[in-house]
Amino acid sequence: MIDDRKFLLEAFKEAEKSKEEGTYPIGAVIVNSDGMIISRGRNKVFSDCDTTAHAEVDAIRISGLAMLDIENKRFLKEDFTLYTTCEPCPMCSCSILLCFSIKRVVWAANDKEMGAMRKFKEGPHFLDRFNKISYDAAPFRDLEIRQRKMMAEWSISRGFKDTPWQYDNEIEE
C-alpha cells in the first residue's frame, strides 16, 4: 500500500526549496504504482522568471520519459499518483488531465482561491476525463496547516496582510 503521508512529506522537501529560492512554497512528487518516486518538482515562478513553472507542471515535465513513448508517438497512460503540498490550480489541473498518466492526486492543503481540481471534478468541464482521476484532499490536518502557514508567510512577506492562507491554521483537539 502506498503511504500518502510519506510522499506528501517528500513534496514538502521541494516546497522548502522553493521557499529558500524566494518563490511560492509549493512542492510535488510523482509516484508510480510500485511506490517509486519518478520525479520531483517545485514552484519556480520567481526563481526561473516563468509564470508556468508551478510545482506540478515541473514534476510532469521532468517525468516526460515515463509518460511518453517517444518512438511511437503515444501516451503511455501509466497509473501514477501526484502528491502536492497545495491543491492544483486550473493550469496544473489541466496539465494533470492532459498528461494521461496521473490517475490520482493527493494534496496537503485545499486552496479556496486558486484550487481547481475539486471544481473541475464537480463542474461540467471535461467531466468524462476528470472522472477518471481520483483525489484525496488534505488527508492530514497537520500537513494542511504546515502548507497554509508557509503560504501565509509567503503572502505576508509580499505585502498581502489579509490572505486566506492565514486563517484556519489550528489543529482541533
Coordinates of C-alpha atoms in Angstrom, one line a residue, residues 14-169:
E14 CA 10.5 20.5 -2.6
A15 CA 8.3 23.2 -1.1
E16 CA 11.1 24.1 1.3
K17 CA 13.5 24.5 -1.6
S18 CA 11.0 26.9 -3.4
K19 CA 10.7 28.9 -0.2
E20 CA 14.5 29.2 0.1
E21 CA 14.6 30.3 -3.6
G22 CA 12.1 33.1 -2.8
T23 CA 9.1 31.8 -4.6
Y24 CA 5.8 30.2 -3.7
P25 CA 6.4 27.3 -1.3
I26 CA 4.8 24.5 -3.2
G27 CA 6.3 21.1 -4.0
A28 CA 5.2 18.0 -5.8
V29 CA 6.3 14.4 -6.5
I30 CA 5.0 11.8 -8.9
V31 CA 5.0 8.2 -7.8
N32 CA 4.5 5.1 -9.8
S33 CA 2.3 2.2 -8.9
D34 CA 5.2 0.4 -7.2
G35 CA 5.7 3.3 -4.8
M36 CA 8.8 4.7 -6.5
I37 CA 9.3 8.5 -7.0
I38 CA 9.7 9.1 -10.7
S39 CA 10.0 12.9 -10.5
R40 CA 10.1 15.8 -8.1
G41 CA 9.0 19.3 -8.9
R42 CA 8.8 22.7 -7.1
N43 CA 7.4 26.1 -7.8
K44 CA 10.0 28.2 -9.7
V45 CA 7.8 31.1 -10.8
F46 CA 10.0 33.8 -9.5
S47 CA 13.3 31.9 -9.3
D48 CA 13.1 31.0 -13.0
C49 CA 11.0 34.0 -14.1
D50 CA 8.4 31.7 -15.6
T51 CA 4.7 32.1 -14.8
T52 CA 4.1 28.5 -15.8
A53 CA 6.8 27.0 -13.6
H54 CA 4.4 25.6 -11.0
A55 CA 5.4 22.6 -8.9
E56 CA 3.0 20.1 -10.5
V57 CA 4.0 21.2 -14.0
D58 CA 7.6 21.0 -13.1
A59 CA 7.2 17.4 -11.9
I60 CA 5.2 16.5 -15.0
R61 CA 7.8 18.0 -17.3
I62 CA 10.6 16.0 -15.5
S63 CA 8.6 12.7 -15.8
G64 CA 8.1 13.0 -19.5
L65 CA 10.0 9.9 -20.5
A66 CA 7.9 7.8 -18.0
M67 CA 4.7 9.2 -19.6
L68 CA 5.5 9.1 -23.3
D69 CA 6.5 6.5 -25.8
I70 CA 8.6 8.9 -28.0
E71 CA 9.4 6.3 -30.7
N72 CA 5.7 5.5 -31.4
K73 CA 4.4 9.0 -30.5
R74 CA 2.0 7.6 -27.9
F75 CA 1.0 8.4 -24.3
L76 CA 1.9 5.5 -22.0
K77 CA -1.2 6.1 -19.8
E78 CA 0.5 4.8 -16.7
D79 CA -1.0 4.7 -13.2
F80 CA 0.8 7.5 -11.4
T81 CA -0.1 9.4 -8.3
L82 CA 0.9 13.1 -8.0
Y83 CA 1.5 14.4 -4.4
T84 CA 1.5 18.1 -4.0
T85 CA 1.5 20.4 -1.0
C86 CA -1.3 22.6 -2.3
E87 CA -4.5 21.9 -4.4
P88 CA -3.6 22.2 -8.0
C89 CA -4.6 25.5 -9.8
P90 CA -6.5 25.5 -13.1
M91 CA -3.3 25.3 -15.2
C92 CA -1.9 22.4 -13.1
S93 CA -5.2 20.6 -13.0
C94 CA -5.4 20.7 -16.8
S95 CA -1.8 19.6 -17.2
I96 CA -2.5 16.7 -14.9
L97 CA -5.6 15.8 -17.1
L98 CA -3.6 16.1 -20.4
C99 CA -0.6 14.0 -19.4
F100 CA -3.0 11.0 -19.3
S101 CA -0.8 9.1 -16.8
I102 CA -1.8 10.6 -13.5
K103 CA -4.7 8.7 -12.1
R104 CA -4.7 10.0 -8.6
V105 CA -3.8 13.3 -6.9
V106 CA -3.2 13.9 -3.2
W107 CA -2.6 17.4 -1.7
A108 CA -1.8 18.7 1.7
A109 CA -3.9 21.9 1.7
N110 CA -7.0 22.9 -0.1
D111 CA -6.8 26.2 -1.9
K112 CA -10.0 28.2 -1.7
E113 CA -8.9 30.9 -4.1
M114 CA -7.0 29.2 -6.9
G115 CA -7.6 25.5 -6.3
A116 CA -9.3 23.9 -9.3
M117 CA -9.1 20.1 -9.1
R118 CA -12.3 19.8 -7.0
K119 CA -14.1 22.5 -9.1
F120 CA -13.3 20.7 -12.3
K121 CA -14.4 17.3 -10.9
E122 CA -17.7 18.9 -9.7
G123 CA -18.4 21.1 -12.7
P124 CA -19.3 20.5 -16.4
H125 CA -15.7 20.9 -17.6
F126 CA -14.2 17.8 -19.1
L127 CA -16.3 15.6 -16.8
D128 CA -15.6 12.5 -18.8
R129 CA -11.9 12.9 -18.4
F130 CA -11.8 14.3 -14.8
N131 CA -14.0 11.4 -13.6
K132 CA -11.0 9.1 -14.4
I133 CA -8.8 10.8 -11.8
S134 CA -9.4 10.4 -8.1
Y135 CA -8.2 12.7 -5.5
D136 CA -7.6 12.9 -1.7
A137 CA -8.0 16.4 -0.5
A138 CA -6.0 17.4 2.6
P139 CA -6.0 14.0 4.3
F140 CA -3.6 15.1 7.1
R141 CA -4.6 18.1 9.2
D142 CA -1.0 18.8 10.4
L143 CA 0.3 18.9 6.8
E144 CA -2.5 21.1 5.7
I145 CA -1.7 23.6 8.5
R146 CA 2.0 23.4 7.6
Q147 CA 1.3 24.3 4.0
R148 CA -1.2 27.0 4.9
K149 CA 1.3 28.6 7.2
M150 CA 4.0 28.6 4.5
M151 CA 1.7 30.2 2.0
A152 CA 0.6 32.8 4.6
E153 CA 4.2 33.7 5.4
W154 CA 4.9 34.0 1.7
S155 CA 1.9 36.2 1.0
I156 CA 2.5 38.4 4.0
S157 CA 6.2 38.8 3.1
R158 CA 5.0 40.2 -0.3
G159 CA 2.8 42.8 1.4
F160 CA -0.5 40.9 1.5
K161 CA -1.7 41.4 5.1
D162 CA -5.0 39.7 4.9
T163 CA -4.7 36.4 3.0
P164 CA -7.0 33.4 3.3
W165 CA -4.0 31.3 4.0
Q166 CA -3.5 32.8 7.4
Y167 CA -6.9 31.5 8.7
D168 CA -7.9 28.0 9.8
N169 CA -4.4 27.1 10.8

